[in-house]
Amino acid sequence: MRLFDTHAHLHFPDYAEDLDAVLGRARAAGVRGMVTIGTDRDTNRAVTALASRVPDVWATVGIHPHDAAEATEADFEEMERLAGEEPKVVGFGEMGLDFFRNLSPPDVQRQVFRRQIDIARRARKPLVVHCRDAHAETLAILAEERAGETGGVMHCFSGDVEIARRCLDLGLYISLAGPVTYKNARALPEVARFVPEDRLVVETDCPYLPPTPHRGKRNEPAFVALTAALIAELRSADAERLCDALTANAATLFRITLT
Ligand SMILES: [Zn+2]
Ligand SMILES: [Zn+2]
């Protein structure tokens, strides 16, 4: 079984005590690669350092909408520099809009999102988009800023089939996380059946959102196997073949060569 976790936060303090064991369990479960995702200035530095140290971990640098209000000009310049100089930095994000928690004012979120799409487009690296309770506006900004030119992924997809269709039209991949395994998965099982096989990827978003039966615990990349297995079941697909395809998609998305 070949798996790829397209969205993890392995640099978080949650793993400070046992990261090597977490990575070991991921490899034992078949995870061939993981992308650890930056969210602000400090974590952008942490993800870059981690990815340069661990061969099967890659990184993206970005400003999360929650952190948008704190972002400075120097942070954007540093992101651009890291992506230019560090070969393991394979994309930008997470970036986007989160109107569920509104930890940064919506106007600042919009501005910081647009700015990062522009940086990614100039650097020709894919976007990792976070979107919560803001689908219409996120899609409008992605279209206006010509995100299709860089490509990217709608991470931890939480919309319905119609929103998935619009993301696909913009040229984005759809990434499903633990919530597709939940009893209250809403439209996600239908989305898991709908997305064409060559546009789908999986993620954990660990330490958050562990798939069933690990809800309430800390999530980790090994658990991406459970999400992938459920998606295979929903699609009536052979699990091993589907996991190979999802892994190849992740490599294409982030322009990574897996050995
Ligand atoms: Zn997110
Ligand atoms: Zn995340």
Short mmCIF file of C-alpha atoms and ligand atoms in Angstrom, two decimals:
data_model
loop_
_atom_site.label_atom_id
_atom_site.label_comp_id
_atom_site.label_asym_id
_atom_site.label_seq_id
_atom_site.Cartn_x
_atom_site.Cartn_y
_atom_site.Cartn_z
CA MET A 1 0.00 0.00 0.00
CA ARG A 2 1.35 3.42 -1.00
CA LEU A 3 -0.08 6.46 0.78
CA PHE A 4 0.70 10.16 0.95
CA ASP A 5 -0.41 12.61 3.65
CA THR A 6 -0.81 15.92 1.81
CA HIS A 7 -1.50 18.01 4.92
CA ALA A 8 0.01 17.54 8.38
CA HIS A 9 1.35 19.79 11.12
CA LEU A 10 4.24 17.59 12.28
CA HIS A 11 6.17 20.56 13.64
CA PHE A 12 3.47 21.26 16.27
CA PRO A 13 4.36 20.80 19.96
CA ASP A 14 1.94 17.83 19.98
CA TYR A 15 4.75 15.73 18.45
CA ALA A 16 7.71 17.20 20.32
CA GLU A 17 8.08 14.12 22.51
CA ASP A 18 7.68 11.31 19.97
CA LEU A 19 7.99 12.56 16.38
CA ASP A 20 10.34 9.71 15.38
CA ALA A 21 7.80 7.12 16.56
CA VAL A 22 5.00 8.96 14.71
CA LEU A 23 7.06 8.99 11.50
CA GLY A 24 7.93 5.31 12.02
CA ARG A 25 4.25 4.34 12.31
CA ALA A 26 3.47 6.35 9.17
CA ARG A 27 6.15 4.52 7.16
CA ALA A 28 4.97 1.17 8.54
CA ALA A 29 1.44 2.01 7.35
CA GLY A 30 2.77 2.67 3.83
CA VAL A 31 2.99 6.47 3.94
CA ARG A 32 5.65 7.40 1.36
CA GLY A 33 5.56 11.11 1.96
CA MET A 34 4.05 13.83 4.13
CA VAL A 35 3.76 17.59 3.69
CA THR A 36 4.00 19.59 6.89
CA ILE A 37 2.14 22.87 6.52
CA GLY A 38 3.21 26.27 7.86
CA THR A 39 0.69 28.74 9.21
CA ASP A 40 2.68 31.80 10.34
CA ARG A 41 6.23 33.17 10.55
CA ASP A 42 7.47 30.83 13.29
CA THR A 43 5.92 27.67 11.86
CA ASN A 44 7.18 28.54 8.36
CA ARG A 45 10.68 28.36 9.78
CA ALA A 46 9.88 25.16 11.70
CA VAL A 47 8.42 23.32 8.67
CA THR A 48 11.39 24.28 6.52
CA ALA A 49 13.84 23.00 9.14
CA LEU A 50 11.91 19.75 9.63
CA ALA A 51 11.62 19.05 5.90
CA SER A 52 15.30 19.70 5.30
CA ARG A 53 16.12 17.16 8.03
CA VAL A 54 13.65 14.34 7.18
CA PRO A 55 13.82 12.86 3.65
CA ASP A 56 10.13 11.88 3.34
CA VAL A 57 8.74 15.15 4.75
CA TRP A 58 8.16 18.17 2.50
CA ALA A 59 6.87 21.61 3.55
CA THR A 60 4.72 24.54 2.50
CA VAL A 61 4.96 28.07 3.85
CA GLY A 62 1.95 30.29 4.39
CA ILE A 63 -0.15 32.53 6.59
CA HIS A 64 -3.31 30.86 7.92
CA PRO A 65 -6.42 33.06 7.91
CA HIS A 66 -6.43 32.87 11.72
CA ASP A 67 -2.96 34.44 11.71
CA ALA A 68 -3.59 36.96 8.92
CA ALA A 69 -3.82 39.94 11.28
CA GLU A 70 -0.29 39.29 12.57
CA ALA A 71 1.37 39.01 9.15
CA THR A 72 3.99 41.60 8.27
CA GLU A 73 5.72 42.55 5.02
CA ALA A 74 8.85 40.75 6.25
CA ASP A 75 6.84 37.52 6.63
CA PHE A 76 5.77 37.57 2.98
CA GLU A 77 9.33 38.29 1.88
CA GLU A 78 10.61 35.42 4.02
CA MET A 79 8.05 33.00 2.55
CA GLU A 80 9.11 33.94 -0.93
CA ARG A 81 12.77 33.52 -0.03
CA LEU A 82 12.25 30.12 1.65
CA ALA A 83 10.32 28.81 -1.35
CA GLY A 84 13.05 30.06 -3.67
CA GLU A 85 16.02 28.74 -1.71
CA GLU A 86 14.82 25.57 0.00
CA PRO A 87 14.16 22.66 -2.38
CA LYS A 88 11.90 20.86 0.14
CA VAL A 89 9.46 23.83 0.24
CA VAL A 90 7.00 22.66 -2.42
CA GLY A 91 4.07 25.06 -2.12
CA PHE A 92 2.38 27.97 -0.39
CA GLY A 93 -0.22 27.79 2.35
CA GLU A 94 -2.15 27.20 4.19
CA MET A 95 -3.96 30.30 3.12
CA GLY A 96 -7.59 31.20 2.62
CA LEU A 97 -10.66 32.37 4.46
CA ASP A 98 -12.16 31.18 7.74
CA PHE A 99 -15.42 32.96 8.51
CA PHE A 100 -16.38 30.30 11.07
CA ARG A 101 -13.97 31.51 13.70
CA ASN A 102 -13.03 34.93 12.28
CA LEU A 103 -9.89 35.09 14.40
CA SER A 104 -8.62 37.76 11.99
CA PRO A 105 -10.91 40.46 10.55
CA PRO A 106 -12.43 39.28 7.23
CA ASP A 107 -10.92 42.18 5.28
CA VAL A 108 -7.43 41.32 6.46
CA GLN A 109 -8.05 37.64 5.65
CA ARG A 110 -9.02 38.57 2.07
CA GLN A 111 -6.01 40.78 1.57
CA VAL A 112 -3.52 38.25 2.99
CA PHE A 113 -5.08 35.47 0.89
CA ARG A 114 -4.79 37.49 -2.35
CA ARG A 115 -1.24 38.45 -1.55
CA GLN A 116 -0.21 34.79 -1.11
CA ILE A 117 -1.87 33.67 -4.34
CA ASP A 118 0.13 36.35 -6.11
CA ILE A 119 3.39 35.16 -4.49
CA ALA A 120 2.61 31.53 -5.40
CA ARG A 121 1.79 32.44 -8.97
CA ARG A 122 5.09 34.25 -9.41
CA ALA A 123 6.99 31.36 -7.74
CA ARG A 124 5.03 28.82 -9.82
CA LYS A 125 4.24 26.65 -6.81
CA PRO A 126 0.86 25.19 -5.82
CA LEU A 127 -1.53 26.64 -3.25
CA VAL A 128 -2.85 24.87 -0.16
CA VAL A 129 -6.24 26.50 0.45
CA HIS A 130 -8.08 26.51 3.78
CA CYS A 131 -11.76 27.41 3.55
CA ARG A 132 -14.32 27.34 6.31
CA ASP A 133 -17.81 28.84 5.96
CA ALA A 134 -16.49 30.95 3.08
CA HIS A 135 -16.83 28.87 -0.07
CA ALA A 136 -18.42 31.44 -2.39
CA GLU A 137 -15.90 34.11 -1.59
CA THR A 138 -12.89 31.77 -1.57
CA LEU A 139 -13.81 30.51 -5.04
CA ALA A 140 -14.36 34.06 -6.31
CA ILE A 141 -10.95 35.20 -5.07
CA LEU A 142 -9.23 32.11 -6.51
CA ALA A 143 -10.80 32.82 -9.89
CA GLU A 144 -10.03 36.57 -9.82
CA GLU A 145 -6.42 35.96 -8.82
CA ARG A 146 -6.02 33.33 -11.57
CA ALA A 147 -5.15 30.55 -9.13
CA GLY A 148 -5.61 28.04 -11.94
CA GLU A 149 -2.24 29.16 -13.32
CA THR A 150 -0.42 27.74 -10.28
CA GLY A 151 -2.78 24.93 -9.33
CA GLY A 152 -3.26 23.74 -5.81
CA VAL A 153 -5.51 21.89 -3.44
CA MET A 154 -8.67 22.61 -1.47
CA HIS A 155 -7.53 21.08 1.81
CA CYS A 156 -9.85 19.32 4.27
CA PHE A 157 -12.67 19.77 1.78
CA SER A 158 -15.92 20.53 3.61
CA GLY A 159 -18.31 21.49 0.82
CA ASP A 160 -20.80 19.61 -1.34
CA VAL A 161 -20.66 18.21 -4.86
CA GLU A 162 -21.48 21.56 -6.49
CA ILE A 163 -18.61 23.30 -4.66
CA ALA A 164 -16.31 20.39 -5.52
CA ARG A 165 -17.25 20.81 -9.19
CA ARG A 166 -16.35 24.51 -9.05
CA CYS A 167 -12.97 23.73 -7.41
CA LEU A 168 -12.25 21.18 -10.14
CA ASP A 169 -13.19 23.75 -12.78
CA LEU A 170 -10.59 26.09 -11.27
CA GLY A 171 -7.99 23.34 -11.74
CA LEU A 172 -7.68 22.47 -8.04
CA TYR A 173 -7.31 19.06 -6.44
CA ILE A 174 -9.75 18.06 -3.68
CA SER A 175 -8.28 16.73 -0.45
CA LEU A 176 -10.42 14.67 1.90
CA ALA A 177 -9.54 14.33 5.59
CA GLY A 178 -10.90 12.45 8.61
CA PRO A 179 -14.39 14.03 8.53
CA VAL A 180 -15.38 11.86 5.53
CA THR A 181 -15.31 8.93 7.99
CA TYR A 182 -17.60 10.60 10.54
CA LYS A 183 -21.24 9.68 11.11
CA ASN A 184 -22.18 13.32 10.42
CA ALA A 185 -20.08 13.47 7.24
CA ARG A 186 -22.91 15.32 5.45
CA ALA A 187 -22.09 15.64 1.72
CA LEU A 188 -18.56 14.24 1.98
CA PRO A 189 -19.31 10.59 1.04
CA GLU A 190 -21.03 11.87 -2.09
CA VAL A 191 -18.03 14.12 -2.81
CA ALA A 192 -15.70 11.12 -2.31
CA ARG A 193 -17.62 9.27 -5.04
CA PHE A 194 -17.88 12.31 -7.33
CA VAL A 195 -14.31 13.61 -7.65
CA PRO A 196 -12.44 12.06 -10.61
CA GLU A 197 -9.70 9.70 -9.50
CA ASP A 198 -6.94 11.86 -10.96
CA ARG A 199 -8.01 14.96 -8.96
CA LEU A 200 -8.39 13.46 -5.48
CA VAL A 201 -5.83 13.38 -2.64
CA VAL A 202 -6.01 12.54 1.07
CA GLU A 203 -4.65 14.13 4.23
CA THR A 204 -4.82 13.92 8.00
CA ASP A 205 -4.58 17.63 8.98
CA CYS A 206 -2.99 16.08 12.07
CA PRO A 207 -2.99 16.64 15.02
CA TYR A 208 -6.61 17.65 14.31
CA LEU A 209 -9.59 15.69 12.96
CA PRO A 210 -8.60 12.03 13.50
CA PRO A 211 -10.64 9.58 11.42
CA THR A 212 -12.99 7.08 13.02
CA PRO A 213 -12.25 5.21 15.36
CA HIS A 214 -9.64 7.63 16.72
CA ARG A 215 -11.92 10.63 17.31
CA GLY A 216 -11.02 12.58 20.41
CA LYS A 217 -7.37 11.49 20.25
CA ARG A 218 -4.33 13.04 18.61
CA ASN A 219 -4.26 12.40 14.87
CA GLU A 220 -1.10 11.27 13.01
CA PRO A 221 -0.09 10.50 9.40
CA ALA A 222 -0.45 6.69 9.78
CA PHE A 223 -4.22 7.24 10.14
CA VAL A 224 -4.48 8.52 6.57
CA ALA A 225 -4.76 4.80 5.71
CA LEU A 226 -8.19 4.69 7.41
CA THR A 227 -9.50 7.67 5.44
CA ALA A 228 -8.17 6.24 2.18
CA ALA A 229 -9.70 2.82 2.92
CA LEU A 230 -13.11 4.36 3.53
CA ILE A 231 -12.90 6.37 0.31
CA ALA A 232 -12.06 3.17 -1.59
CA GLU A 233 -15.13 1.54 -0.04
CA LEU A 234 -17.36 4.49 -0.98
CA ARG A 235 -16.07 4.37 -4.57
CA SER A 236 -16.24 0.55 -4.74
CA ALA A 237 -12.59 0.73 -5.79
CA ASP A 238 -9.73 -1.63 -5.09
CA ALA A 239 -8.03 -0.02 -2.06
CA GLU A 240 -4.46 -0.71 -3.11
CA ARG A 241 -4.94 0.57 -6.63
CA LEU A 242 -6.78 3.70 -5.42
CA CYS A 243 -4.08 4.47 -2.82
CA ASP A 244 -1.43 4.21 -5.55
CA ALA A 245 -3.42 6.66 -7.66
CA LEU A 246 -3.91 9.13 -4.76
CA THR A 247 -0.18 8.96 -4.00
CA ALA A 248 0.70 9.66 -7.64
CA ASN A 249 -1.72 12.63 -7.58
CA ALA A 250 -0.02 14.06 -4.48
CA ALA A 251 3.37 13.78 -6.18
CA THR A 252 2.00 15.54 -9.27
CA LEU A 253 0.31 18.26 -7.18
CA PHE A 254 3.51 19.12 -5.27
CA ARG A 255 5.87 18.22 -8.15
CA ILE A 256 7.68 15.70 -5.96
CA THR A 257 9.54 12.70 -7.29
CA LEU A 258 8.84 9.73 -5.02
CA THR A 259 11.40 6.94 -5.04
ZN ZN B 1 -6.76 24.26 7.44
ZN ZN B 2 -3.93 22.57 8.55
#
